[in-house]
XYZ file of C-alpha atoms in Angstrom:
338
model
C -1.561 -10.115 15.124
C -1.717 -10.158 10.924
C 0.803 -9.463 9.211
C 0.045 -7.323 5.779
C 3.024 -5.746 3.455
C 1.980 -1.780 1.539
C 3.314 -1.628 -2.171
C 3.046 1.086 -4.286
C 1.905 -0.179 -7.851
C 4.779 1.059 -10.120
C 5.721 -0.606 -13.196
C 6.113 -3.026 -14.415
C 3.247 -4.533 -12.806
C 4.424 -8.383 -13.174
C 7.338 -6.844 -10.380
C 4.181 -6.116 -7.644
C 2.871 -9.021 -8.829
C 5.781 -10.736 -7.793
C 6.311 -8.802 -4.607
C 2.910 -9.569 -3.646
C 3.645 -13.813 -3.935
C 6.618 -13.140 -1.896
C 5.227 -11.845 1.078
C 2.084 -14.480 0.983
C 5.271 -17.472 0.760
C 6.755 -15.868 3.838
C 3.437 -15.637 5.600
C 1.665 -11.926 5.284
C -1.884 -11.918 5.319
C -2.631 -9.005 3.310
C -1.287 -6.764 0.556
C -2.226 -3.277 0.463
C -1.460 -1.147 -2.532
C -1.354 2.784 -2.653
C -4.263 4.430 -4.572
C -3.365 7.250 -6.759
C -4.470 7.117 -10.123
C -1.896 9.139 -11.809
C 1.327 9.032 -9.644
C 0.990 5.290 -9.721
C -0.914 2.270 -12.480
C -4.422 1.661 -11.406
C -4.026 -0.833 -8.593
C -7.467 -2.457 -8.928
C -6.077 -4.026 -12.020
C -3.261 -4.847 -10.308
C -5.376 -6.318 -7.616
C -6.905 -8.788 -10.261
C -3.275 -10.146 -11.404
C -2.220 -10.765 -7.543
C -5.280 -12.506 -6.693
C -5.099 -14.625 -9.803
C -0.923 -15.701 -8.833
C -1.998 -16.283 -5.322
C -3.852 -18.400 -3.260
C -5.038 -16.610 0.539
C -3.397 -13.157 0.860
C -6.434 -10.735 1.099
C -6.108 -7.314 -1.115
C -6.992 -4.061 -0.789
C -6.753 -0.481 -1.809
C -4.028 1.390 1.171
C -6.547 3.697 1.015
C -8.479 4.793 -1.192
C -11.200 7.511 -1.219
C -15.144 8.644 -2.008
C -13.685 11.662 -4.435
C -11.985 10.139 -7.595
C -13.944 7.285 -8.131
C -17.940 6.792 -7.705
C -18.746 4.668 -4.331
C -20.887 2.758 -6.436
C -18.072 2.074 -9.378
C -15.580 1.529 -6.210
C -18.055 -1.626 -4.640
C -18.543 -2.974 -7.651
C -14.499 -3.732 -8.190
C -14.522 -5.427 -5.023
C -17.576 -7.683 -5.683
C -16.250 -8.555 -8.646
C -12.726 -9.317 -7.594
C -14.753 -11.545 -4.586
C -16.985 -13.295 -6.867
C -13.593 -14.436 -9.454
C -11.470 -14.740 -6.689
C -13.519 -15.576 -3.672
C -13.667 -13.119 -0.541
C -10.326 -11.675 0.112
C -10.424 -8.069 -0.696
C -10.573 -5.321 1.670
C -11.189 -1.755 1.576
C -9.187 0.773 2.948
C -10.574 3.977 2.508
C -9.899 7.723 3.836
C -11.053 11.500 3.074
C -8.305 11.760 0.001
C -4.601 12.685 -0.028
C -2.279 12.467 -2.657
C -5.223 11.262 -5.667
C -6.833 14.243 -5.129
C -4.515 17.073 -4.285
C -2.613 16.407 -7.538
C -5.458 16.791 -9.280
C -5.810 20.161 -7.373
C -8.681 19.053 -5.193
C -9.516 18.668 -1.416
C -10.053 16.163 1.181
C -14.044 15.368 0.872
C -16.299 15.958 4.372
C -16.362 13.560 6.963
C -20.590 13.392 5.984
C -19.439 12.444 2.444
C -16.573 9.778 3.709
C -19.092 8.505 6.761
C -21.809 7.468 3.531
C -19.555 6.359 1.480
C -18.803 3.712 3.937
C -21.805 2.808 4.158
C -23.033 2.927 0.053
C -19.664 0.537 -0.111
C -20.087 -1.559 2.470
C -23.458 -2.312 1.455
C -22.856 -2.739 -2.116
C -19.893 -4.530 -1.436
C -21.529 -7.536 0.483
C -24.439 -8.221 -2.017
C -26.913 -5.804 0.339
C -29.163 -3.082 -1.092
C -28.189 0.355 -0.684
C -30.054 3.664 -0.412
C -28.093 5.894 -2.822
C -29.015 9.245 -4.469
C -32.800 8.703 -3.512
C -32.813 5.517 -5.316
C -32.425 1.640 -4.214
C -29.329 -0.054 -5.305
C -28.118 -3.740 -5.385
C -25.755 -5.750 -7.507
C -28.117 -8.209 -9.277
C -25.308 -10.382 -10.165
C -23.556 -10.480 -7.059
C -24.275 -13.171 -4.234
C -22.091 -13.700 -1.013
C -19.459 -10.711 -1.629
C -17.994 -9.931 2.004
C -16.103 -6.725 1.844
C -14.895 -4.641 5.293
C -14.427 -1.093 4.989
C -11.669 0.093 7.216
C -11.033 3.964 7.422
C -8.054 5.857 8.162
C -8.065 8.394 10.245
C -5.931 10.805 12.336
C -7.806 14.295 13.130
C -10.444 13.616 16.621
C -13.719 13.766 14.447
C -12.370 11.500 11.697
C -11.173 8.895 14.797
C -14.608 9.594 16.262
C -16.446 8.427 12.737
C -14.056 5.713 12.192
C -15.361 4.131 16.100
C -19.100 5.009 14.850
C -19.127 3.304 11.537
C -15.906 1.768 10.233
C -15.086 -2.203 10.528
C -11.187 -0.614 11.157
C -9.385 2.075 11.663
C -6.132 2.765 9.408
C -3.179 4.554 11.619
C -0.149 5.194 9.175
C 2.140 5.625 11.740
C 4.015 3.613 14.960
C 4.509 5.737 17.107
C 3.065 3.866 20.860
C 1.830 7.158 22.688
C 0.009 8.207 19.640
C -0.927 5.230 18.440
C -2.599 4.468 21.795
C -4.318 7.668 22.170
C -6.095 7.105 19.170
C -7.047 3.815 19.360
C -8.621 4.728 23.271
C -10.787 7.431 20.691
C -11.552 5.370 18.052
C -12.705 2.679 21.039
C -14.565 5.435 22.938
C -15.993 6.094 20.503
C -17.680 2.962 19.502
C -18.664 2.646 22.675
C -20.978 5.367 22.206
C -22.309 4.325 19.704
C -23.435 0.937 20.730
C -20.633 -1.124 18.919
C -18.437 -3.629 20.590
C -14.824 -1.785 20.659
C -13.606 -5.109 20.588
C -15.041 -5.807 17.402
C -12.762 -3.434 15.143
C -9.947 -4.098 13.614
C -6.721 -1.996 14.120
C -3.973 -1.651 11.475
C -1.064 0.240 12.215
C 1.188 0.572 9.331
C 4.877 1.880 8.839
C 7.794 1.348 7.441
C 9.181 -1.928 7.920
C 13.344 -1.997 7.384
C 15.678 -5.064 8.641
C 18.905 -3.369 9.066
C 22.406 -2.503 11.349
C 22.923 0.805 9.500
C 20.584 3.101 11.318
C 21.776 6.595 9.333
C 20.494 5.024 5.873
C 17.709 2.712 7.149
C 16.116 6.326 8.178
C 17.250 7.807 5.253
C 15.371 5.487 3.290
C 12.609 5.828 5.512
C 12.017 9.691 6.117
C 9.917 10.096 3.377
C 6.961 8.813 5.746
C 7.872 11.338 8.282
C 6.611 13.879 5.425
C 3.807 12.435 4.299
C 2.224 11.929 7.602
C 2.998 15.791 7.930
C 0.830 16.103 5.118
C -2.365 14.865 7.233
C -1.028 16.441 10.653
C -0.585 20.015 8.755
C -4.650 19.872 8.266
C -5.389 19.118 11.460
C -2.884 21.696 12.914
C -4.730 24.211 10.614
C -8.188 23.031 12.441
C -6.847 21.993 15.684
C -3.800 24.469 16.294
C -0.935 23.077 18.298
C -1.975 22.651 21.505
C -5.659 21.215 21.753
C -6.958 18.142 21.620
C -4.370 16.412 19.475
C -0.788 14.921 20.913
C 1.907 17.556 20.908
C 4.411 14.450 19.872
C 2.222 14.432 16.819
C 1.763 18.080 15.909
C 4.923 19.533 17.033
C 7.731 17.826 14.476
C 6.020 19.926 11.692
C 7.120 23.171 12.532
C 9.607 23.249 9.829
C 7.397 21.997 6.771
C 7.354 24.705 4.103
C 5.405 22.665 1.367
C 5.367 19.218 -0.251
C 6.050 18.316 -4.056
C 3.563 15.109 -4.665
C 6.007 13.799 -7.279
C 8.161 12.806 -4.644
C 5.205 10.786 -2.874
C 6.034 7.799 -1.267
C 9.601 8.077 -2.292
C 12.797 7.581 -0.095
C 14.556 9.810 -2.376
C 11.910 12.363 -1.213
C 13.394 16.168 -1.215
C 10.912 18.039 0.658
C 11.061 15.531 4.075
C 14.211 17.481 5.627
C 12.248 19.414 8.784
C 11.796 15.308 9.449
C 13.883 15.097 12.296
C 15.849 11.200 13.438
C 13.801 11.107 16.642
C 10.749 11.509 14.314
C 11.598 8.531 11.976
C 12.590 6.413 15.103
C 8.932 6.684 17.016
C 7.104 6.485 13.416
C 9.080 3.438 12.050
C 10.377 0.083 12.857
C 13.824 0.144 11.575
C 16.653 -2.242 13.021
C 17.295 -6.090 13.843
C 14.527 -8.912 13.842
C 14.677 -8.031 17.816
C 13.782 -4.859 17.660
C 11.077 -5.250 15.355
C 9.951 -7.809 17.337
C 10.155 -5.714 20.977
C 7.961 -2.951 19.411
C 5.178 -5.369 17.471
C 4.444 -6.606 21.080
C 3.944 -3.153 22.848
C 1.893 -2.547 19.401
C -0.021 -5.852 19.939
C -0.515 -4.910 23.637
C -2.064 -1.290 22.805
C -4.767 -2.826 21.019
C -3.357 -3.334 17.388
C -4.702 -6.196 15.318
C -2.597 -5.923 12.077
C 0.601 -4.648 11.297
C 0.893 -3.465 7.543
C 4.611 -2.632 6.514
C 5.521 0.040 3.646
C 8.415 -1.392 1.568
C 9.391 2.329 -0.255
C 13.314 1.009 0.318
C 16.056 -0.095 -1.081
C 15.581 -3.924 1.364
C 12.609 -5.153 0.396
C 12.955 -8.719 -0.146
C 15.021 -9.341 2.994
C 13.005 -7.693 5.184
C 10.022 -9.859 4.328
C 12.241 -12.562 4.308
C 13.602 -11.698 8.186
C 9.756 -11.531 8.924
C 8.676 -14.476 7.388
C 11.667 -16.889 8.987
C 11.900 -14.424 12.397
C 9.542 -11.923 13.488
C 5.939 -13.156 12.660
C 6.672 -16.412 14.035
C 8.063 -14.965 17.145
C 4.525 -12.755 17.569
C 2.774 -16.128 16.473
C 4.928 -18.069 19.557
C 3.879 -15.206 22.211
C 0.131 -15.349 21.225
C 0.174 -18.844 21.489
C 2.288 -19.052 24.707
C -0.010 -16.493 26.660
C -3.338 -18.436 25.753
């Protein structure tokens, strides 16, 4: 299993930068940044000044989407970052959340997010494109690898992400939903002719090392409401008791709206219909063992990478716990069971 850390790109920069060196010393493989242009700095410049302090971690956008930025402009970042920095960045991307409801706009289709995958993608690893009835290629740009991983929660969006994606995103831990999705996302592929086994699953969360469980969720219930963002579409399209997990759809009963300023926050106000139980399943929040005993039911559900949010007050010695205590113990188990 990989190991990857999820800041959010606040100033001052040189303090991501920073954060981003930290978790490569203590062993992550990957740092993810959020992607909203005006709640946040532009992480793609960002991107350029953590590549340039650090040596292997691979970067990438946690996620960002086909609506505020042109696919083309959005591949052409990432080829340039790979040809200054060599080939770690990675693309997260999804159908728009927070960058494009503040702006007062929607989610874009699944058509529009399934070819945008592919216009990046393309781009993105020095390959022509068809794009807006015209042929496009980088002419400067030779050997660029980029994946495209998409996030996904709804059952069409996990369908697309098994058709086309490289991986599929799931921002939350819970192990019952976290399996049922990745058996769609792997069905799914399956149908399509792809090797399930191929794809790449990230489930990311909140990552806390702590004893005191009342503020370690406190710090943490923020996530709890923006997942709720995502699950209050699909309610809308699904209702409450199709397709999709009750244990995902049923915690939002008491939602009565979400103030975007408050994003990502654990000083969120709107997250209080986020009940304990909630937090619990979504999270890993406790001692090095406990993070440890859910990473391996993760890892045995199918889940490749675990990417960590660090919106908390314990940032530095939680990565620290991981790097001394809990990657090596998932590195030890791999090893031990081959």
């Amino acid at each position: 299993m990989d190991f990857g850390v999820v800041l959010q790109t606040n100033p001052p920069a040189a303090r991501t930068v920073q954060l981003a060196q930290l978790a490569e010393a203590h062993g992550f493989s990957h740092v993810w940044t959020f992607d909203s242009h005006l709640l946040w700095q532009e992480p793609y410049v960002v991107h350029s000044a953590i590549l340039n302090a650090t040596k292997r971690i691979v970067v990438g956008p946690f996620v960002t989407n086909p609506a505020t930025r042109d696919w083309t402009v959005t591949a052409s970042v990432f080829a340039t970052l790979n040809e200054m920095y060599g080939n770690r960045t990675i693309c997260g991307i999804g159908r728009g959340d927070s960058a494009v409801r503040v702006t007062g706009g929607k989610p874009v289709s699944l058509a529009d997010l399934r070819e945008s995958v592919h216009v990046i993608r393309e781009l993105g690893n020095s390959r022509a494109v068809e794009y807006n009835g015209a042929t496009l290629q980088f002419p400067w740009s030779r050997g660029s690898e980029l994946d495209v991983w998409v996030a996904a929660y709804g059952p069409l969006a996990l369908k697309l992400t098994g058709e086309v994606g490289d991986g599929f995103i799931l921002q939350l831990a819970d192990l019952d939903i976290a399996a049922w999705m990745i058996k769609v996302v792997k069905d799914a592929a399956a149908a399509a002719g792809r090797d399930p086994e191929s794809i790449a699953f990230c489930v990311a969360a909140p990552m806390y090392i702590g004893e005191d469980r009342e503020h370690m969720r406190d710090q943490c219930r923020w996530f709890g409401g923006m997942v709720g963002n995502h699950v209050a579409d699909i309610v809308a399209k699904y209702g409450t008791h199709g397709e999709v997990p009750e244990a995902l759809t049923d915690y939002i009963a008491g939602r009565t709206g979400y103030d975007y300023n408050s994003h990502g926050k654990s000083g969120n106000d709107h997250v209080d219909f986020v009940p304990d139980e909630i937090v619990d399943r979504f999270c890993l929040l406790g001692t090095a063992e406990e993070h440890i005993a859910k990473l391996e039911k993760l890892r045995e559900i199918g889940v490749t990478q675990f990417a960590g949010y660090l919106q908390h007050d314990n940032k530095e010695e939680t990565m620290r716990v991981y790097g001394e205590t809990v990657i090596p113990a998932l590195s030890e188990h791999i090893t031990a069971t081959r």
